[in-house]
Coordinates of C-alpha atoms in Angstrom, one line a residue:
Chain K
M1 CA -6.5 -31.9 -33.3
A2 CA -5.8 -29.7 -30.2
Q3 CA -2.9 -27.3 -30.1
R4 CA -0.7 -25.9 -27.4
R5 CA 1.9 -23.2 -27.4
E6 CA 5.4 -24.4 -26.9
R7 CA 8.3 -22.1 -25.8
I8 CA 11.8 -23.0 -26.7
D9 CA 15.0 -21.1 -25.9
R10 CA 16.6 -19.6 -29.0
G11 CA 19.7 -21.3 -30.2
I12 CA 21.8 -18.2 -29.7
K13 CA 20.6 -18.0 -26.1
V14 CA 21.5 -21.6 -25.5
R15 CA 24.9 -21.2 -27.0
S16 CA 25.8 -17.9 -25.3
D17 CA 24.3 -18.9 -21.9
D18 CA 27.6 -20.5 -20.9
V19 CA 30.3 -17.8 -20.9
F20 CA 32.9 -20.3 -22.2
A21 CA 31.0 -20.9 -25.3
L22 CA 31.2 -17.3 -26.5
T23 CA 32.6 -17.8 -30.0
S24 CA 31.4 -15.0 -32.1
W25 CA 30.8 -11.3 -32.1
R26 CA 27.2 -12.0 -32.8
E27 CA 26.7 -13.9 -29.6
M28 CA 28.5 -11.3 -27.6
A29 CA 26.4 -8.6 -29.1
Y30 CA 23.3 -10.6 -28.3
L31 CA 24.3 -10.8 -24.7
A32 CA 25.5 -7.2 -24.4
A33 CA 22.6 -5.5 -26.3
P34 CA 20.0 -5.5 -23.7
R35 CA 22.5 -4.2 -21.1
V36 CA 24.3 -1.6 -23.3
F37 CA 21.3 -0.3 -25.2
P38 CA 19.4 1.2 -22.2
V39 CA 22.5 2.9 -20.9
L40 CA 23.2 4.5 -24.3
A41 CA 19.5 5.3 -24.7
L42 CA 19.4 7.3 -21.4
F43 CA 22.6 9.1 -22.3
I44 CA 21.2 10.1 -25.8
L45 CA 17.8 11.1 -24.3
V46 CA 19.5 13.5 -22.0
L47 CA 21.5 15.1 -24.9
V48 CA 18.3 15.9 -26.8
A49 CA 16.2 16.8 -23.8
S50 CA 15.3 20.3 -22.6
V51 CA 16.3 21.3 -19.1
Y52 CA 12.7 20.6 -17.9
W53 CA 12.8 17.1 -19.2
E54 CA 16.3 16.5 -17.9
R55 CA 14.8 17.3 -14.5
V56 CA 12.1 14.8 -15.1
L57 CA 14.7 12.2 -16.0
V58 CA 16.5 12.9 -12.8
T59 CA 13.3 12.4 -10.8
T60 CA 12.6 9.2 -12.9
C61 CA 16.0 7.8 -11.8
M62 CA 15.1 8.4 -8.2
F63 CA 11.8 6.7 -8.5
A64 CA 13.6 3.8 -10.3
L65 CA 15.8 3.6 -7.2
L66 CA 12.8 3.5 -4.9
A67 CA 11.2 0.8 -7.1
M68 CA 14.4 -1.2 -7.0
S69 CA 14.5 -0.9 -3.3
W70 CA 10.9 -2.2 -3.1
D71 CA 12.0 -5.1 -5.3
I72 CA 15.0 -6.0 -3.2
L73 CA 12.8 -6.1 -0.1
A74 CA 10.1 -8.2 -1.9
S75 CA 12.7 -10.6 -3.2
A76 CA 13.6 -11.3 0.5
G77 CA 10.0 -11.8 1.4
M78 CA 9.2 -8.4 2.8
V79 CA 6.4 -6.6 1.0
S80 CA 6.4 -2.9 1.8
L81 CA 3.5 -0.6 1.4
G82 CA 5.4 2.4 2.7
Q83 CA 8.5 3.1 0.6
S84 CA 8.1 6.8 1.7
L85 CA 9.4 5.7 5.1
F86 CA 12.9 5.2 3.6
F87 CA 12.6 8.2 1.3
G88 CA 11.4 10.5 4.1
I89 CA 14.1 9.4 6.6
G90 CA 16.8 10.0 4.0
A91 CA 15.3 13.3 3.0
Y92 CA 15.1 14.5 6.6
I93 CA 18.6 13.4 7.5
A94 CA 20.1 15.2 4.5
G95 CA 17.9 18.3 4.9
T96 CA 18.6 18.8 8.6
L97 CA 22.3 18.2 8.3
N98 CA 22.5 20.7 5.5
Y99 CA 20.2 23.3 7.0
Y100 CA 21.3 23.3 10.6
L101 CA 25.0 22.3 10.3
G102 CA 25.7 23.7 6.9
I103 CA 27.3 20.5 5.6
S104 CA 27.8 20.3 1.9
P105 CA 25.4 18.1 -0.2
W106 CA 28.4 15.9 -1.3
L107 CA 28.7 14.8 2.3
T108 CA 25.1 14.9 3.5
I109 CA 23.9 12.5 0.7
P110 CA 26.3 9.6 1.6
I111 CA 25.7 10.2 5.4
A112 CA 21.9 10.2 4.8
T113 CA 22.2 7.0 2.6
I114 CA 24.0 5.0 5.3
G115 CA 22.3 6.7 8.2
G116 CA 18.8 6.4 6.7
G117 CA 19.5 2.7 6.1
L118 CA 20.6 2.2 9.7
V119 CA 17.6 4.1 11.1
S120 CA 15.1 2.4 9.0
T121 CA 16.6 -1.0 9.8
L122 CA 16.5 -0.3 13.5
V123 CA 12.9 0.9 13.3
L124 CA 11.8 -2.2 11.5
L125 CA 13.9 -4.7 13.4
P126 CA 11.2 -5.5 15.9
V127 CA 8.8 -6.5 13.1
L128 CA 11.2 -8.5 10.9
R129 CA 9.6 -11.6 12.2
L130 CA 6.2 -10.7 10.8
R131 CA 5.2 -12.2 7.4
G132 CA 3.3 -11.1 4.4
I133 CA 0.4 -8.8 5.1
Y134 CA 1.3 -8.1 8.7
F135 CA 4.7 -6.7 7.7
A136 CA 3.1 -4.8 4.9
M137 CA 0.6 -3.2 7.2
V138 CA 3.4 -2.0 9.6
T139 CA 5.2 -0.4 6.7
M140 CA 2.0 1.3 5.5
I141 CA 1.3 2.7 9.0
L142 CA 4.8 4.0 9.9
P143 CA 5.1 6.9 7.4
L144 CA 1.6 8.0 8.3
M145 CA 2.6 8.0 12.0
I146 CA 5.9 9.8 11.5
E147 CA 4.0 12.4 9.5
R148 CA 1.5 13.0 12.3
I149 CA 4.3 13.1 14.8
V150 CA 6.2 15.8 12.9
E151 CA 2.9 17.7 12.7
A152 CA 2.1 17.4 16.4
T153 CA 5.6 18.0 17.8
K154 CA 6.5 20.7 15.2
I155 CA 10.1 19.4 14.9
F156 CA 12.2 20.3 11.9
G157 CA 9.9 23.1 10.8
G158 CA 6.7 21.1 11.4
T159 CA 4.1 21.4 8.7
E160 CA 6.0 24.2 7.0
G161 CA 9.1 22.1 6.4
I162 CA 12.6 23.4 5.8
S163 CA 13.4 25.4 2.7
G164 CA 16.6 26.9 1.5
I165 CA 18.6 23.7 1.3
K166 CA 21.6 23.8 -1.0
T167 CA 21.6 22.2 -4.4
L168 CA 24.3 20.0 -6.0
G169 CA 24.9 22.7 -8.6
S170 CA 23.4 22.5 -12.1
V171 CA 20.9 20.0 -13.4
H172 CA 23.6 18.4 -15.5
I173 CA 25.6 17.5 -12.4
E174 CA 22.5 16.1 -10.8
F175 CA 21.8 14.0 -13.9
V176 CA 25.3 12.6 -14.0
V177 CA 25.1 11.6 -10.3
A178 CA 21.6 10.1 -10.7
A179 CA 22.5 8.1 -13.8
V180 CA 25.7 6.7 -12.3
V181 CA 24.0 5.7 -9.1
V182 CA 21.0 4.2 -10.9
W183 CA 23.1 2.0 -13.3
T184 CA 25.5 1.0 -10.5
A185 CA 22.5 0.0 -8.3
L186 CA 20.8 -1.9 -11.1
F187 CA 23.8 -3.9 -12.3
G188 CA 25.2 -4.3 -8.9
F189 CA 22.1 -5.6 -7.3
R190 CA 21.2 -7.8 -10.3
R191 CA 24.7 -9.4 -9.9
M192 CA 24.1 -9.8 -6.2
M193 CA 20.8 -11.5 -6.8
S194 CA 22.4 -14.0 -9.1
T195 CA 25.0 -15.1 -6.6
D196 CA 24.4 -17.6 -3.8
Y197 CA 23.7 -14.8 -1.4
G198 CA 20.9 -13.6 -3.7
L199 CA 19.6 -17.1 -3.9
L200 CA 19.4 -17.2 -0.1
L201 CA 17.3 -14.0 -0.1
K202 CA 15.0 -15.5 -2.7
G203 CA 14.8 -18.6 -0.7
I204 CA 13.6 -16.6 2.3
N205 CA 10.8 -15.3 0.1
D206 CA 9.9 -18.7 -1.3
N207 CA 10.0 -20.8 1.8
D208 CA 11.5 -19.2 4.9
R209 CA 11.1 -22.3 7.0
A210 CA 13.1 -24.4 4.6
V211 CA 15.9 -21.8 4.7
M212 CA 15.8 -21.9 8.5
S213 CA 16.0 -25.7 8.5
A214 CA 19.2 -25.4 6.4
G215 CA 20.7 -23.7 9.4
M216 CA 20.6 -20.1 8.2
N217 CA 19.7 -17.3 10.5
I218 CA 17.1 -15.7 8.3
Y219 CA 16.5 -12.7 10.5
Y220 CA 20.2 -11.7 10.1
Y221 CA 19.8 -12.0 6.3
K222 CA 16.5 -10.2 6.3
A223 CA 18.0 -7.3 8.3
Q224 CA 20.8 -7.1 5.7
A225 CA 18.3 -7.0 2.8
L226 CA 16.3 -4.4 4.7
F227 CA 19.5 -2.3 5.2
M228 CA 20.4 -2.5 1.5
A229 CA 16.9 -1.6 0.3
S230 CA 16.4 1.2 2.8
S231 CA 19.8 2.7 2.0
V232 CA 18.8 2.8 -1.7
G233 CA 15.5 4.5 -0.7
A234 CA 17.2 6.9 1.7
F235 CA 19.6 7.9 -1.1
A236 CA 16.7 8.8 -3.3
G237 CA 15.2 10.9 -0.5
A238 CA 18.4 12.7 0.2
F239 CA 19.1 13.4 -3.4
M240 CA 15.6 14.7 -4.1
T241 CA 15.8 17.0 -1.0
H242 CA 18.8 18.7 -2.5
A243 CA 17.1 18.8 -5.9
Y244 CA 13.9 20.4 -4.6
Q245 CA 15.9 22.5 -2.0
F246 CA 13.1 21.6 0.4
V247 CA 12.3 19.0 3.0
G248 CA 8.9 18.7 4.8
M249 CA 6.0 16.5 5.5
P250 CA 5.3 15.7 1.8
V251 CA 8.3 13.4 1.7
F252 CA 6.2 10.9 3.6
A253 CA 3.3 11.3 1.1
L254 CA 1.6 8.5 -0.6
D255 CA 3.2 9.2 -3.9
Y256 CA 6.5 7.9 -2.8
S257 CA 4.9 4.7 -1.7
I258 CA 2.4 4.2 -4.6
I259 CA 4.5 5.1 -7.6
P260 CA 7.3 2.6 -6.8
I261 CA 4.7 -0.2 -6.3
A262 CA 3.0 0.8 -9.5
S263 CA 6.3 0.7 -11.3
V264 CA 7.0 -2.8 -10.1
A265 CA 3.5 -3.8 -11.0
V266 CA 4.0 -2.5 -14.6
G267 CA 7.6 -3.6 -15.0
G268 CA 7.5 -7.0 -13.4
A269 CA 8.6 -8.0 -9.9
G270 CA 11.8 -9.9 -9.0
T271 CA 14.0 -8.6 -11.8
L272 CA 15.2 -5.2 -10.6
A273 CA 15.3 -4.2 -14.3
G274 CA 11.5 -4.5 -14.4
P275 CA 10.8 -1.9 -11.7
M276 CA 13.3 0.5 -13.4
L277 CA 11.6 0.0 -16.8
G278 CA 8.2 0.6 -15.0
S279 CA 9.4 3.9 -13.5
F280 CA 10.7 5.0 -16.9
I281 CA 7.3 4.4 -18.3
L282 CA 5.2 5.8 -15.5
V283 CA 7.0 8.9 -14.2
P284 CA 7.4 10.6 -17.6
L285 CA 3.8 9.6 -18.3
S286 CA 2.7 11.4 -15.1
E287 CA 4.6 14.5 -16.3
L288 CA 2.7 14.4 -19.5
L289 CA -0.5 14.1 -17.5
R290 CA 0.4 17.0 -15.2
G291 CA -2.3 19.2 -16.8
L292 CA -4.9 16.8 -15.5
G293 CA -4.2 17.7 -11.9
G294 CA -5.9 15.4 -9.4
L295 CA -6.9 12.9 -12.1
R296 CA -3.2 11.8 -12.3
V297 CA -3.5 9.7 -9.1
V298 CA -6.7 8.2 -10.4
I299 CA -5.0 7.2 -13.7
Y300 CA -2.1 5.8 -11.7
A301 CA -4.3 3.8 -9.5
V302 CA -6.2 2.4 -12.5
I303 CA -2.9 1.4 -14.2
L304 CA -1.8 -0.3 -11.0
V305 CA -5.0 -2.3 -10.7
V306 CA -5.1 -3.2 -14.4
C307 CA -1.5 -4.3 -14.4
T308 CA -1.9 -6.3 -11.1
V309 CA -4.9 -8.1 -12.6
G310 CA -4.2 -8.2 -16.3
L311 CA -0.5 -8.5 -16.8
P312 CA 0.8 -10.0 -13.5
E313 CA 4.2 -10.9 -14.9
G314 CA 5.0 -7.3 -16.0
V315 CA 6.5 -5.8 -19.1
F316 CA 10.1 -6.8 -18.5
H317 CA 9.3 -10.5 -18.2
Y318 CA 7.3 -10.3 -21.4
L319 CA 10.1 -8.6 -23.3
S320 CA 12.8 -10.9 -22.0
R321 CA 10.7 -13.9 -23.0
K322 CA 10.3 -12.5 -26.5
Y323 CA 14.1 -11.8 -26.7
N324 CA 15.2 -15.2 -25.4
Q325 CA 12.6 -17.6 -26.7
F326 CA 10.5 -18.3 -29.7
E327 CA 7.1 -19.8 -29.6
R328 CA 5.3 -22.2 -31.8
W329 CA 2.2 -24.2 -31.9
V330 CA 2.5 -27.9 -31.5
K331 CA -0.2 -30.5 -32.0
V332 CA -1.1 -32.6 -28.9
E333 CA -3.0 -35.9 -28.9
R334 CA -6.3 -35.7 -27.1
Chain S
M1 CA -15.6 17.5 32.9
L2 CA -14.9 13.8 33.8
Q3 CA -18.5 12.9 33.1
G4 CA -18.4 14.6 29.7
T5 CA -15.1 12.8 28.9
L6 CA -16.7 9.5 29.8
I7 CA -19.8 10.0 27.7
Y8 CA -17.8 11.3 24.7
G9 CA -15.3 8.5 25.1
F10 CA -18.1 6.0 25.0
I11 CA -19.6 7.6 21.9
N12 CA -16.2 7.8 20.2
S13 CA -15.7 4.1 20.9
V14 CA -19.0 3.2 19.4
I15 CA -18.1 5.3 16.3
L16 CA -14.8 3.4 16.0
M17 CA -16.7 0.1 16.4
L18 CA -19.2 1.0 13.7
V19 CA -16.4 2.0 11.3
A20 CA -14.6 -1.3 12.0
L21 CA -17.5 -3.7 11.9
G22 CA -17.8 -3.8 8.1
F23 CA -14.0 -4.1 7.6
S24 CA -14.0 -6.9 10.2
V25 CA -16.7 -8.8 8.3
T26 CA -14.5 -9.0 5.2
F27 CA -11.0 -8.9 6.5
G28 CA -11.3 -10.2 10.0
I29 CA -14.0 -12.9 9.6
S30 CA -13.7 -14.0 6.0
G31 CA -10.0 -13.2 5.5
V32 CA -10.6 -11.3 2.3
A33 CA -8.6 -8.1 2.2
N34 CA -10.7 -5.1 1.1
F35 CA -8.5 -2.0 1.4
A36 CA -11.0 0.0 -0.7
Y37 CA -13.1 0.0 2.5
G38 CA -12.5 3.7 3.4
A39 CA -13.3 4.7 -0.2
L40 CA -16.6 2.7 -0.1
Y41 CA -17.5 4.4 3.2
V42 CA -17.0 7.9 1.8
M43 CA -18.7 6.9 -1.5
A44 CA -21.9 5.9 0.4
G45 CA -21.9 9.4 2.0
Y46 CA -21.5 11.1 -1.4
L47 CA -24.1 8.9 -3.1
T48 CA -26.7 9.7 -0.4
W49 CA -25.8 13.4 -0.8
L50 CA -26.3 13.2 -4.5
G51 CA -29.5 11.3 -4.1
L52 CA -30.9 14.0 -1.8
H53 CA -29.6 17.1 -3.6
S54 CA -29.2 16.2 -7.3
L55 CA -32.1 13.8 -7.7
G56 CA -34.2 15.3 -5.0
L57 CA -35.1 12.0 -3.5
P58 CA -36.5 11.7 0.1
F59 CA -34.0 10.4 2.7
W60 CA -35.8 7.1 3.1
L61 CA -35.2 6.4 -0.6
A62 CA -31.7 7.9 -1.0
A63 CA -30.1 6.2 2.0
P64 CA -31.1 2.6 1.2
G65 CA -30.3 3.2 -2.4
A66 CA -26.8 4.4 -1.5
V67 CA -26.3 1.3 0.7
A68 CA -27.4 -1.0 -2.1
I69 CA -25.2 0.7 -4.7
T70 CA -22.1 0.6 -2.3
A71 CA -22.7 -3.1 -1.7
G72 CA -23.1 -3.7 -5.4
V73 CA -19.9 -1.9 -6.3
A74 CA -18.0 -3.9 -3.6
A75 CA -19.4 -7.1 -5.1
M76 CA -18.2 -5.9 -8.5
I77 CA -14.7 -5.2 -7.1
Y78 CA -14.6 -8.7 -5.8
W79 CA -15.9 -10.3 -9.0
F80 CA -13.8 -8.4 -11.5
I81 CA -10.6 -7.7 -9.5
L82 CA -10.2 -9.7 -6.3
L83 CA -11.2 -13.0 -7.9
R84 CA -8.3 -12.8 -10.3
V85 CA -5.7 -12.4 -7.6
R86 CA -7.4 -14.5 -4.9
G87 CA -4.8 -16.2 -2.7
L88 CA -2.0 -13.8 -3.5
V89 CA -2.5 -11.7 -0.3
V90 CA -0.2 -8.9 -1.4
S91 CA -1.8 -8.5 -4.8
E92 CA -5.2 -8.5 -3.1
V93 CA -4.1 -5.6 -0.9
I94 CA -2.4 -3.7 -3.7
A95 CA -5.3 -4.1 -6.1
T96 CA -8.0 -3.1 -3.6
F97 CA -5.9 -0.3 -2.3
G98 CA -5.5 0.9 -5.8
V99 CA -9.3 0.8 -6.4
G100 CA -9.9 2.7 -3.2
L101 CA -7.3 5.3 -4.2
A102 CA -8.9 5.7 -7.6
I103 CA -12.4 6.2 -6.1
L104 CA -11.3 8.7 -3.5
E105 CA -9.1 10.7 -5.8
L106 CA -11.8 10.8 -8.4
F107 CA -14.2 12.4 -5.9
R108 CA -11.4 14.9 -5.0
Y109 CA -10.9 15.6 -8.7
L110 CA -14.6 16.1 -9.3
G111 CA -14.6 18.8 -6.6
F112 CA -16.5 17.1 -3.8
I113 CA -14.8 19.3 -1.2
G114 CA -16.4 21.9 1.0
F115 CA -18.8 22.5 3.8
E116 CA -22.0 22.0 1.7
Y117 CA -21.4 18.2 1.6
T118 CA -23.2 17.2 4.8
L119 CA -25.8 14.6 5.5
P120 CA -28.9 15.5 7.5
P121 CA -29.1 14.2 11.1
L122 CA -31.7 11.5 11.7
I123 CA -33.2 13.4 14.6
D124 CA -32.3 17.1 15.2
A125 CA -32.5 17.6 18.9
S126 CA -30.2 17.3 21.9
V127 CA -30.6 15.6 25.3
M128 CA -29.1 16.3 28.7
I129 CA -27.4 13.4 30.3
G130 CA -26.4 14.4 33.8
D131 CA -25.0 17.9 33.0
T132 CA -23.6 17.2 29.5
Y133 CA -25.4 18.1 26.3
V134 CA -25.5 15.2 23.9
D135 CA -27.2 15.6 20.5
A136 CA -29.7 13.0 19.5
Q137 CA -27.6 12.0 16.5
R138 CA -24.9 10.6 18.7
L139 CA -27.5 8.6 20.6
C140 CA -28.6 7.2 17.2
I141 CA -25.0 6.2 16.6
V142 CA -24.9 4.3 19.9
G143 CA -28.2 2.6 19.0
A144 CA -27.0 1.7 15.6
G145 CA -23.7 0.4 16.9
I146 CA -25.4 -1.9 19.4
V147 CA -27.9 -3.2 16.8
L148 CA -25.3 -3.8 14.1
A149 CA -22.8 -5.4 16.5
A150 CA -25.4 -7.7 17.9
F151 CA -26.7 -8.6 14.5
L152 CA -23.1 -9.3 13.3
W153 CA -22.5 -11.6 16.2
F154 CA -25.8 -13.6 15.7
F155 CA -25.2 -13.6 11.9
T156 CA -21.7 -15.1 12.2
H157 CA -22.7 -17.6 14.8
Y158 CA -26.3 -18.8 14.0
T159 CA -26.8 -18.4 10.2
K160 CA -25.5 -20.6 7.5
T161 CA -24.1 -17.8 5.5
G162 CA -22.4 -16.3 8.5
L163 CA -20.8 -19.6 9.4
A164 CA -19.6 -19.9 5.8
F165 CA -17.9 -16.5 6.2
R166 CA -15.9 -17.8 9.1
G167 CA -15.4 -21.1 7.3
I168 CA -13.5 -19.8 4.3
A169 CA -11.1 -17.9 6.6
Q170 CA -10.4 -20.9 8.7
D171 CA -9.8 -23.4 5.9
E172 CA -10.9 -22.7 2.4
R173 CA -10.4 -26.3 1.1
T174 CA -12.4 -27.9 3.9
S175 CA -15.2 -25.4 3.3
L176 CA -15.2 -26.4 -0.4
T177 CA -15.6 -30.0 0.6
L178 CA -18.6 -29.1 2.7
G179 CA -20.3 -27.5 -0.4
I180 CA -19.5 -23.9 0.4
N181 CA -18.8 -22.0 -2.8
A182 CA -15.9 -20.0 -1.5
D183 CA -15.9 -17.4 -4.3
K184 CA -19.6 -16.7 -3.8
V185 CA -19.2 -16.5 0.0
A186 CA -16.2 -14.2 -0.3
A187 CA -18.1 -11.9 -2.7
W188 CA -21.0 -11.8 -0.3
S189 CA -18.8 -11.0 2.6
V190 CA -17.2 -8.1 0.7
A191 CA -20.6 -6.8 -0.3
F192 CA -21.9 -7.3 3.3
G193 CA -18.9 -5.4 4.7
A194 CA -19.5 -2.6 2.3
G195 CA -23.1 -2.5 3.2
Y196 CA -22.1 -2.2 6.9
A197 CA -19.7 0.6 5.9
A198 CA -22.5 2.4 4.1
L199 CA -24.8 2.2 7.1
A200 CA -22.0 3.4 9.4
A201 CA -21.4 6.3 7.1
L202 CA -25.1 7.2 7.1
V203 CA -25.2 7.6 10.9
I204 CA -21.7 9.0 11.5
L205 CA -21.2 11.5 8.6
P206 CA -24.0 13.9 9.8
L207 CA -21.7 14.8 12.7
G208 CA -19.4 16.6 10.3
T209 CA -18.8 17.1 6.6
I210 CA -18.2 14.4 4.1
A211 CA -14.5 14.7 3.2
V212 CA -12.2 12.7 0.9
N213 CA -9.5 12.4 3.5
E214 CA -12.0 10.7 5.8
G215 CA -11.6 7.7 3.6
Y216 CA -8.0 7.2 4.6
N217 CA -8.7 7.9 8.3
V218 CA -11.5 5.4 8.3
L219 CA -9.3 2.7 6.7
V220 CA -6.5 3.3 9.3
N221 CA -9.0 3.3 12.2
A222 CA -10.7 0.2 11.0
L223 CA -7.4 -1.6 10.6
A224 CA -6.4 -0.5 14.1
V225 CA -9.5 -1.9 15.7
C226 CA -9.4 -5.1 13.7
I227 CA -5.8 -5.8 14.4
V228 CA -5.9 -4.8 18.1
G229 CA -9.1 -6.7 18.7
G230 CA -8.0 -9.8 16.8
L231 CA -8.9 -11.3 13.5
G232 CA -12.0 -13.4 13.4
S233 CA -13.5 -12.1 16.7
T234 CA -16.5 -9.9 17.1
V235 CA -15.9 -9.5 20.8
G236 CA -12.4 -8.4 20.1
I237 CA -13.7 -5.6 17.8
I238 CA -15.9 -4.3 20.6
V239 CA -13.1 -4.4 23.3
A240 CA -10.5 -2.9 20.9
S241 CA -12.8 -0.1 19.8
F242 CA -13.4 0.8 23.5
L243 CA -9.7 0.7 24.2
I244 CA -8.7 2.9 21.3
G245 CA -11.8 5.1 21.5
F246 CA -11.2 6.1 25.2
A247 CA -7.4 6.5 24.5
Q248 CA -8.2 8.9 21.7
I249 CA -10.6 11.0 23.7
L250 CA -8.2 11.1 26.6
T251 CA -5.4 12.3 24.4
A252 CA -7.7 14.8 22.8
T253 CA -8.7 16.1 26.2
Y254 CA -5.3 16.2 27.9
L255 CA -3.0 16.7 24.9
E256 CA -4.1 18.0 21.5
T257 CA -6.4 16.7 18.8
S258 CA -3.5 16.2 16.4
W259 CA -2.3 13.3 18.6
M260 CA -5.6 11.4 18.2
M261 CA -4.5 9.6 15.0
I262 CA -1.1 8.8 16.5
V263 CA -2.9 6.9 19.3
S264 CA -4.5 4.4 16.9
L265 CA -1.3 4.1 14.9
V266 CA 0.7 3.4 18.0
A267 CA -1.9 0.8 19.1
I268 CA -1.6 -1.0 15.8
L269 CA 2.2 -1.1 15.9
A270 CA 2.4 -2.2 19.5
I271 CA -0.1 -5.1 18.9
L272 CA 1.5 -6.1 15.6
V273 CA 4.9 -6.3 17.3
I274 CA 3.7 -8.2 20.4
K275 CA 0.8 -10.4 19.1
P276 CA 0.0 -10.0 15.5
S277 CA -3.3 -11.9 15.6
G278 CA -4.6 -9.4 18.2
L279 CA -6.0 -9.6 21.7
F280 CA -8.8 -12.1 21.0
G281 CA -7.6 -13.4 17.7
H282 CA -7.3 -17.1 17.0
Q283 CA -5.6 -17.3 13.7
K284 CA -2.7 -19.6 12.8
Q285 CA 0.5 -18.5 14.5
L286 CA 2.8 -19.6 11.7
E287 CA 1.0 -17.5 9.1
E288 CA 1.8 -14.3 10.8
R289 CA 5.3 -14.7 12.0
I290 CA 8.3 -17.0 12.1

């Protein structure tokens, strides 16, 4: 007698799937728990954390935003190997506005978010038609190129960068802003992805020509997805510039491209919550490994490879399957 | 001045071509992404150095050993990592890039940085061409470039294995029906490309020191040449390396050396925007853009 594993949705999931069927507190709690628990957990974490770890949490939130930005792009069929492009453009816009014009961080960050999104979208518009690996290669090369150009032309402080940029105030204020933005982005974009508009973006990823034949202008939608994703990335860059009080060539460094991709690989692509979970696993881990110096990147790269090969679905998919379904062995006739 | 620029432009072009040949075998001709290429190139250099200095082997033993180990590691990368994600192009790139990153940063962590990490030149002499000094090592590079490029062309046009390399890129299913074991051929092509990378490293690295960052530069340069030249075309590789090589030397002469890298990056971007399959490429249009 051969066996196979069967997965069936739990009864409570089936009953609470349809919003009109909510009949009990238990079902509502079942639905709300995975959404409320992380929010509360982050809040409690910050209450018990030292100032140093609070900073780490702020950084983690920013990497979570970068990873989400990667995921939005990937859901619309654009794989980016250079998130640092968005991060760096946002960082430079915010940094230069604050340093040369003395504009307050509360203004530079929104300006850099929208401006960074616009600049990145305009830069990538000519290559929106490229697919798969070709688009990925362009995004990989652009940050490298901008870095070299800054180095060669010595604009905005060249290799030295600009230091002495104003902060938002205390680390508590930074944390509140970061947490509000990260949860807004997560729930907002998840909601967006479940609407028809999100379905269209996913369709572009699955089969772009089918979407075209349905009479949609996919370049228009791709540009929109690119703008949303790059704005999120630019926000992270602008925010970190004010947190570090510095902007320079390191904002185009590999870290800002690799860590988001690693987070997505660990967390699970296509869910937005997965990438966030991935960042909350990886970034604190990298803080713990800080003593190892250069070995950190090696460990990161190994995690990335192992997750890509060994657990392609990611942690989040695995968890949500366990939460929503039960498994059992059933006998099959040979 | 002009004559010197021409000679050095020619040599620089051959260096680019050497660097790109191995990458082209795997990525351009067989269609297997191996973004650990730069790491393998640097690894071959360090392995030779270790063979010469730590084990005290003679050069004629250390160098072939390093080439063999590099090719073996590449085959392992294919068999244990690439094979599992074969067909998911993006995962292929991410996984191999991750492996390359791990190798390079491991060397950096182990402290392989400094001026003592150099390889001995094959011939220590210099030659006068017209009124420019050219050291014999650079002439060896030109010789090696010509031999390797010619061999690659014959290999991919007149041998069964070479034709199989091209076959799996053009249509994997059809190649399967013709009895080509696509996985084996892909593994061979990754190993073959890594072997080429190791040979290139052996002749090029004596010009300077072996540096970790060289790995990233080699990857970018190889990508530039492959993309500009066109995927699946050996002639394209040669033409593109001469285009980019001369452009780099001219910028280095008339602008600054810091602009050299920008030239290859701009070349890639321009070609990707205009004609993604490159100048001589003949890949499928719909796979690259819509």
